[in-house]
Amino acid sequence: MTDELQFGLKQNMGCSDAIFGVKSTVNYFVERGSCVYAATLDVKKAFDSVNHFKMSSTLLDAGIPLPVVNVMCNWYSKLFPAVRWNSCLSLPFSVGSGVRQGSSLSPALFNLYINIIIVLLKSCDCGCYIRDRFFGCFLYADDIIILAPSLSGLQSMLDTCTAVCKEIRMEFNNSKCYCIVFGKCAKSSIDPMRLYMDIIYWAESVKYLGVHINGGKNLPFDIHSFRRSFYAAFNRIHSHAKALKEPVQLALFESYCLPLLMFAADAVTYNKQQVHDLNVCWNTKYQTVFNFNRWESIKSFINGSGKLILQYILKVCKVKFYFHLLYAANSLLSDLF
C-alpha cells in the first residue's frame, strides 16, 4: 500500500473528527492572518455509483490480496435483482455499479474507492498544509470539504475533483455544492467558482455533516437547527408521555432529545450566548415536567436530583473527545490536537 493511500485512508475519519479537523485547520490559518477558502461538495448517489470494475482495480492498487479481490469480484458479479409489481415479477437484470446497502463491508469499499480524491488533491499541492501535513480535504462518506489558502488554489482543487470523478465515473450534485470563505476576506466580493461547466456560488453559511458553519473572521457555528430539532422531539414526546412518572419522562428526554442538542458538541466551539441558549432548551425539560415557572432557577434542583446542568454536560463531552484525540491511532488527529 502506498504512503499516499495510507494517508488518504487515515484522513477518512469519524463525523466529530472531521468537524474538529475543519475547525482546527481554519482557526490555525485565520489566527495567523490568512484567509481560508472552502468548498463543500456532495457526490450524487455516491454509494450507488461505485463502478465494480473500477472498485476491483482500486482494491488491487491498495494492496489487497488477490484471493480476496477475486472473492469480491465473484460476489459482485452475481448481483441479479428483479422488480416486483403487485403479483408480477420482472426478469432478473445485472447490476454493474453500487455497493451492497446495509453491508458492514460497504463503507470500507467506498473509502478505498473514493480515496483517490484525497491522494490527487494532496499531489496538486494547493490545499492547506500545517507543518508539512496536508489538511486540505476532509471526507466523511459522500460529504467532502476542501480547504485552500488562496482562490486559485481552491479552483485548482475543484478542477482536480472534476477530473477524478470523471475517471471513477461519479458526479457531484452541483446544486448542493457551495463555497465559503473564512478570515479577513470574508466580506470581499468574489466571483463564483466552477465545478465541471457549472458555477458554484459563495454562501454565508454551509451545512457540513449536519452542522451549520457560518463564514466570517473566524469559524462560528449555528445552533438554531439543533434547537428546532430538540423542541420538535421534546414536544412530541411530552404530548404522549404526560401520564408517565417524572423519572420515566426524564429518561425519555435524555435518550431522544439530548443527542439532538449535543450533536457534534464535542468537536465545535460555542460562545457564551450559544451555551446559554442551549442551557435554556435543556432547562425547559425540568420546568415542563416538574411545573416550574420560567423565571425560577432550577440549577439547585438539577444538582439535588443527581443530574448535571448542560454546561457541565458539554465539558464532560469535550474532555472525553480530547482524550480520544490525544490517544487516537490516527497520527493526523493527534498532531492536529
Short mmCIF file of N, CA, C and O in Angstrom, two decimals, residues 261-328:
data_model
loop_
_atom_site.label_atom_id
_atom_site.label_comp_id
_atom_site.label_asym_id
_atom_site.label_seq_id
_atom_site.Cartn_x
_atom_site.Cartn_y
_atom_site.Cartn_z
N LEU A 261 -29.50 17.92 20.85
CA LEU A 261 -28.94 19.18 21.34
C LEU A 261 -27.41 19.14 21.40
O LEU A 261 -26.75 20.17 21.28
N MET A 262 -26.87 17.94 21.56
CA MET A 262 -25.43 17.78 21.75
C MET A 262 -24.72 17.29 20.50
O MET A 262 -23.55 16.92 20.57
N PHE A 263 -25.39 17.30 19.37
CA PHE A 263 -24.79 16.78 18.15
C PHE A 263 -23.50 17.54 17.82
O PHE A 263 -23.50 18.77 17.69
N ALA A 264 -22.40 16.81 17.73
CA ALA A 264 -21.07 17.37 17.39
C ALA A 264 -20.60 18.42 18.39
O ALA A 264 -19.66 19.16 18.10
N ALA A 265 -21.22 18.48 19.58
CA ALA A 265 -20.82 19.47 20.58
C ALA A 265 -19.40 19.22 21.08
O ALA A 265 -18.75 20.15 21.59
N ASP A 266 -18.92 17.99 20.97
CA ASP A 266 -17.57 17.69 21.43
C ASP A 266 -16.52 18.28 20.50
O ASP A 266 -15.39 18.55 20.92
N ALA A 267 -16.87 18.52 19.24
CA ALA A 267 -15.89 18.98 18.26
C ALA A 267 -15.97 20.47 17.96
O ALA A 267 -14.98 21.08 17.53
N VAL A 268 -17.13 21.09 18.17
CA VAL A 268 -17.31 22.51 17.83
C VAL A 268 -17.00 23.38 19.04
O VAL A 268 -16.81 22.90 20.16
N THR A 269 -16.98 24.69 18.80
CA THR A 269 -16.76 25.67 19.87
C THR A 269 -17.93 26.64 19.88
O THR A 269 -18.22 27.28 18.86
N TYR A 270 -18.59 26.74 21.02
CA TYR A 270 -19.72 27.66 21.18
C TYR A 270 -19.31 28.85 22.03
O TYR A 270 -18.50 28.70 22.97
N ASN A 271 -19.89 30.01 21.73
CA ASN A 271 -19.65 31.17 22.59
C ASN A 271 -20.59 31.12 23.79
O ASN A 271 -21.44 30.24 23.90
N LYS A 272 -20.45 32.08 24.70
CA LYS A 272 -21.22 32.06 25.94
C LYS A 272 -22.72 32.16 25.68
O LYS A 272 -23.52 31.51 26.36
N GLN A 273 -23.11 32.98 24.70
CA GLN A 273 -24.53 33.13 24.40
C GLN A 273 -25.12 31.84 23.86
O GLN A 273 -26.24 31.46 24.22
N GLN A 274 -24.38 31.14 23.02
CA GLN A 274 -24.88 29.88 22.48
C GLN A 274 -25.01 28.82 23.57
O GLN A 274 -25.98 28.06 23.58
N VAL A 275 -24.04 28.78 24.49
CA VAL A 275 -24.13 27.83 25.60
C VAL A 275 -25.34 28.16 26.46
O VAL A 275 -26.07 27.26 26.92
N HIS A 276 -25.59 29.45 26.68
CA HIS A 276 -26.77 29.87 27.45
C HIS A 276 -28.06 29.44 26.76
O HIS A 276 -28.99 28.93 27.42
N ASP A 277 -28.13 29.63 25.44
CA ASP A 277 -29.33 29.26 24.70
C ASP A 277 -29.57 27.75 24.74
O ASP A 277 -30.72 27.30 24.86
N LEU A 278 -28.52 26.97 24.64
CA LEU A 278 -28.66 25.53 24.73
C LEU A 278 -29.10 25.11 26.13
O LEU A 278 -29.90 24.19 26.30
N ASN A 279 -28.57 25.81 27.14
CA ASN A 279 -28.95 25.51 28.52
C ASN A 279 -30.43 25.82 28.77
O ASN A 279 -31.11 25.09 29.50
N VAL A 280 -30.93 26.89 28.14
CA VAL A 280 -32.35 27.22 28.26
C VAL A 280 -33.20 26.09 27.69
O VAL A 280 -34.23 25.71 28.26
N CYS A 281 -32.79 25.55 26.57
CA CYS A 281 -33.52 24.42 25.98
C CYS A 281 -33.57 23.24 26.94
O CYS A 281 -34.64 22.65 27.15
N TRP A 282 -32.43 22.93 27.53
CA TRP A 282 -32.37 21.77 28.41
C TRP A 282 -33.15 22.01 29.70
O TRP A 282 -33.77 21.09 30.24
N ASN A 283 -33.14 23.22 30.21
CA ASN A 283 -33.90 23.53 31.42
C ASN A 283 -35.40 23.43 31.19
O ASN A 283 -36.17 23.18 32.13
N THR A 284 -35.83 23.62 29.94
CA THR A 284 -37.24 23.51 29.62
C THR A 284 -37.79 22.14 29.99
O THR A 284 -38.95 22.00 30.40
N LYS A 285 -36.94 21.14 29.88
CA LYS A 285 -37.36 19.78 30.23
C LYS A 285 -37.80 19.70 31.69
O LYS A 285 -38.89 19.20 32.00
N TYR A 286 -36.98 20.22 32.58
CA TYR A 286 -37.30 20.17 34.01
C TYR A 286 -38.48 21.09 34.35
O TYR A 286 -39.35 20.73 35.16
N GLN A 287 -38.51 22.27 33.73
CA GLN A 287 -39.60 23.20 34.01
C GLN A 287 -40.95 22.63 33.59
O GLN A 287 -41.95 22.83 34.27
N THR A 288 -40.97 21.91 32.49
CA THR A 288 -42.22 21.35 32.00
C THR A 288 -42.65 20.13 32.81
O THR A 288 -43.81 20.00 33.20
N VAL A 289 -41.71 19.25 33.11
CA VAL A 289 -42.04 18.01 33.82
C VAL A 289 -42.45 18.30 35.26
O VAL A 289 -43.41 17.71 35.78
N PHE A 290 -41.74 19.22 35.92
CA PHE A 290 -41.99 19.47 37.34
C PHE A 290 -42.75 20.77 37.59
O PHE A 290 -42.82 21.25 38.73
N ASN A 291 -43.32 21.37 36.53
CA ASN A 291 -44.18 22.55 36.64
C ASN A 291 -43.50 23.73 37.31
O ASN A 291 -44.08 24.43 38.16
N PHE A 292 -42.26 24.01 36.94
CA PHE A 292 -41.58 25.21 37.40
C PHE A 292 -42.00 26.40 36.53
O PHE A 292 -42.36 26.22 35.35
N ASN A 293 -41.93 27.57 37.08
CA ASN A 293 -42.15 28.78 36.30
C ASN A 293 -40.89 29.12 35.49
O ASN A 293 -39.77 28.74 35.86
N ARG A 294 -41.08 29.84 34.41
CA ARG A 294 -39.98 30.15 33.52
C ARG A 294 -38.89 30.97 34.22
O ARG A 294 -37.71 30.86 33.88
N TRP A 295 -39.27 31.83 35.15
CA TRP A 295 -38.31 32.72 35.77
C TRP A 295 -37.60 32.08 36.97
O TRP A 295 -36.69 32.67 37.53
N GLU A 296 -38.01 30.91 37.35
CA GLU A 296 -37.41 30.25 38.51
C GLU A 296 -36.11 29.54 38.13
O GLU A 296 -36.04 28.87 37.09
N SER A 297 -35.11 29.69 38.97
CA SER A 297 -33.84 29.00 38.75
C SER A 297 -33.97 27.55 39.21
O SER A 297 -34.44 27.28 40.32
N ILE A 298 -33.54 26.64 38.36
CA ILE A 298 -33.67 25.21 38.69
C ILE A 298 -32.31 24.54 38.81
O ILE A 298 -32.22 23.32 38.84
N LYS A 299 -31.25 25.35 38.90
CA LYS A 299 -29.91 24.79 38.99
C LYS A 299 -29.76 23.92 40.24
O LYS A 299 -29.22 22.81 40.18
N SER A 300 -30.24 24.43 41.37
CA SER A 300 -30.14 23.68 42.62
C SER A 300 -30.96 22.39 42.55
O SER A 300 -30.55 21.34 43.06
N PHE A 301 -32.12 22.49 41.91
CA PHE A 301 -32.97 21.31 41.78
C PHE A 301 -32.28 20.24 40.94
O PHE A 301 -32.31 19.05 41.27
N ILE A 302 -31.63 20.66 39.84
CA ILE A 302 -30.93 19.69 38.98
C ILE A 302 -29.79 19.03 39.74
O ILE A 302 -29.61 17.80 39.70
N ASN A 303 -29.01 19.84 40.47
CA ASN A 303 -27.90 19.28 41.24
C ASN A 303 -28.42 18.34 42.32
O ASN A 303 -27.82 17.29 42.58
N GLY A 304 -29.52 18.72 42.96
CA GLY A 304 -30.08 17.88 44.02
C GLY A 304 -30.62 16.56 43.51
O GLY A 304 -30.67 15.57 44.25
N SER A 305 -31.03 16.54 42.25
CA SER A 305 -31.55 15.29 41.67
C SER A 305 -30.44 14.39 41.14
O SER A 305 -30.73 13.32 40.59
N GLY A 306 -29.19 14.81 41.32
CA GLY A 306 -28.07 13.98 40.87
C GLY A 306 -27.75 14.11 39.39
O GLY A 306 -27.01 13.29 38.85
N LYS A 307 -28.29 15.14 38.73
CA LYS A 307 -28.05 15.36 37.31
C LYS A 307 -27.06 16.50 37.11
O LYS A 307 -26.78 17.27 38.04
N LEU A 308 -26.56 16.64 35.92
CA LEU A 308 -25.65 17.72 35.56
C LEU A 308 -26.37 18.78 34.75
O LEU A 308 -27.23 18.46 33.91
N ILE A 309 -26.03 20.05 34.99
CA ILE A 309 -26.55 21.11 34.12
C ILE A 309 -25.83 21.01 32.78
O ILE A 309 -24.78 20.37 32.66
N LEU A 310 -26.40 21.64 31.77
CA LEU A 310 -25.89 21.43 30.41
C LEU A 310 -24.45 21.91 30.25
O LEU A 310 -23.68 21.31 29.49
N GLN A 311 -24.07 22.99 30.95
CA GLN A 311 -22.69 23.47 30.82
C GLN A 311 -21.69 22.38 31.18
O GLN A 311 -20.66 22.21 30.51
N TYR A 312 -22.00 21.59 32.24
CA TYR A 312 -21.09 20.53 32.65
C TYR A 312 -21.19 19.32 31.73
O TYR A 312 -20.22 18.59 31.53
N ILE A 313 -22.38 19.09 31.18
CA ILE A 313 -22.51 18.00 30.20
C ILE A 313 -21.63 18.29 28.98
O ILE A 313 -20.96 17.39 28.46
N LEU A 314 -21.60 19.55 28.55
CA LEU A 314 -20.74 19.95 27.44
C LEU A 314 -19.27 19.74 27.78
O LEU A 314 -18.49 19.25 26.95
N LYS A 315 -18.88 20.11 29.00
CA LYS A 315 -17.48 19.97 29.39
C LYS A 315 -17.06 18.51 29.46
O LYS A 315 -15.96 18.14 29.03
N VAL A 316 -17.92 17.68 30.03
CA VAL A 316 -17.62 16.24 30.10
C VAL A 316 -17.48 15.66 28.70
O VAL A 316 -16.58 14.85 28.41
N CYS A 317 -18.36 16.08 27.81
CA CYS A 317 -18.33 15.61 26.42
C CYS A 317 -17.01 16.01 25.75
O CYS A 317 -16.40 15.20 25.06
N LYS A 318 -16.57 17.23 25.98
CA LYS A 318 -15.33 17.71 25.36
C LYS A 318 -14.11 16.99 25.94
O LYS A 318 -13.18 16.64 25.21
N VAL A 319 -14.11 16.78 27.25
CA VAL A 319 -12.98 16.08 27.86
C VAL A 319 -12.83 14.68 27.29
O VAL A 319 -11.72 14.24 26.97
N LYS A 320 -13.94 13.98 27.14
CA LYS A 320 -13.89 12.63 26.56
C LYS A 320 -13.36 12.68 25.12
O LYS A 320 -12.57 11.82 24.71
N PHE A 321 -13.80 13.69 24.37
CA PHE A 321 -13.36 13.80 22.98
C PHE A 321 -11.87 14.14 22.92
O PHE A 321 -11.14 13.63 22.07
N TYR A 322 -11.39 14.99 23.82
CA TYR A 322 -9.98 15.36 23.83
C TYR A 322 -9.10 14.15 24.18
O TYR A 322 -8.01 13.99 23.63
N PHE A 323 -9.56 13.30 25.10
CA PHE A 323 -8.82 12.08 25.38
C PHE A 323 -8.80 11.18 24.16
O PHE A 323 -7.80 10.51 23.88
N HIS A 324 -9.91 11.15 23.44
CA HIS A 324 -9.96 10.37 22.20
C HIS A 324 -8.94 10.88 21.19
O HIS A 324 -8.24 10.09 20.54
N LEU A 325 -8.81 12.20 21.08
CA LEU A 325 -7.84 12.78 20.15
C LEU A 325 -6.41 12.53 20.61
O LEU A 325 -5.53 12.24 19.81
N LEU A 326 -6.20 12.66 21.92
CA LEU A 326 -4.85 12.53 22.46
C LEU A 326 -4.28 11.14 22.24
O LEU A 326 -3.09 10.98 21.96
N TYR A 327 -5.13 10.13 22.36
CA TYR A 327 -4.67 8.75 22.23
C TYR A 327 -5.17 8.11 20.94
O TYR A 327 -5.22 6.88 20.84
N ALA A 328 -5.53 8.92 19.96
CA ALA A 328 -6.05 8.38 18.70
C ALA A 328 -4.94 7.67 17.94
O ALA A 328 -3.78 8.11 17.92
#
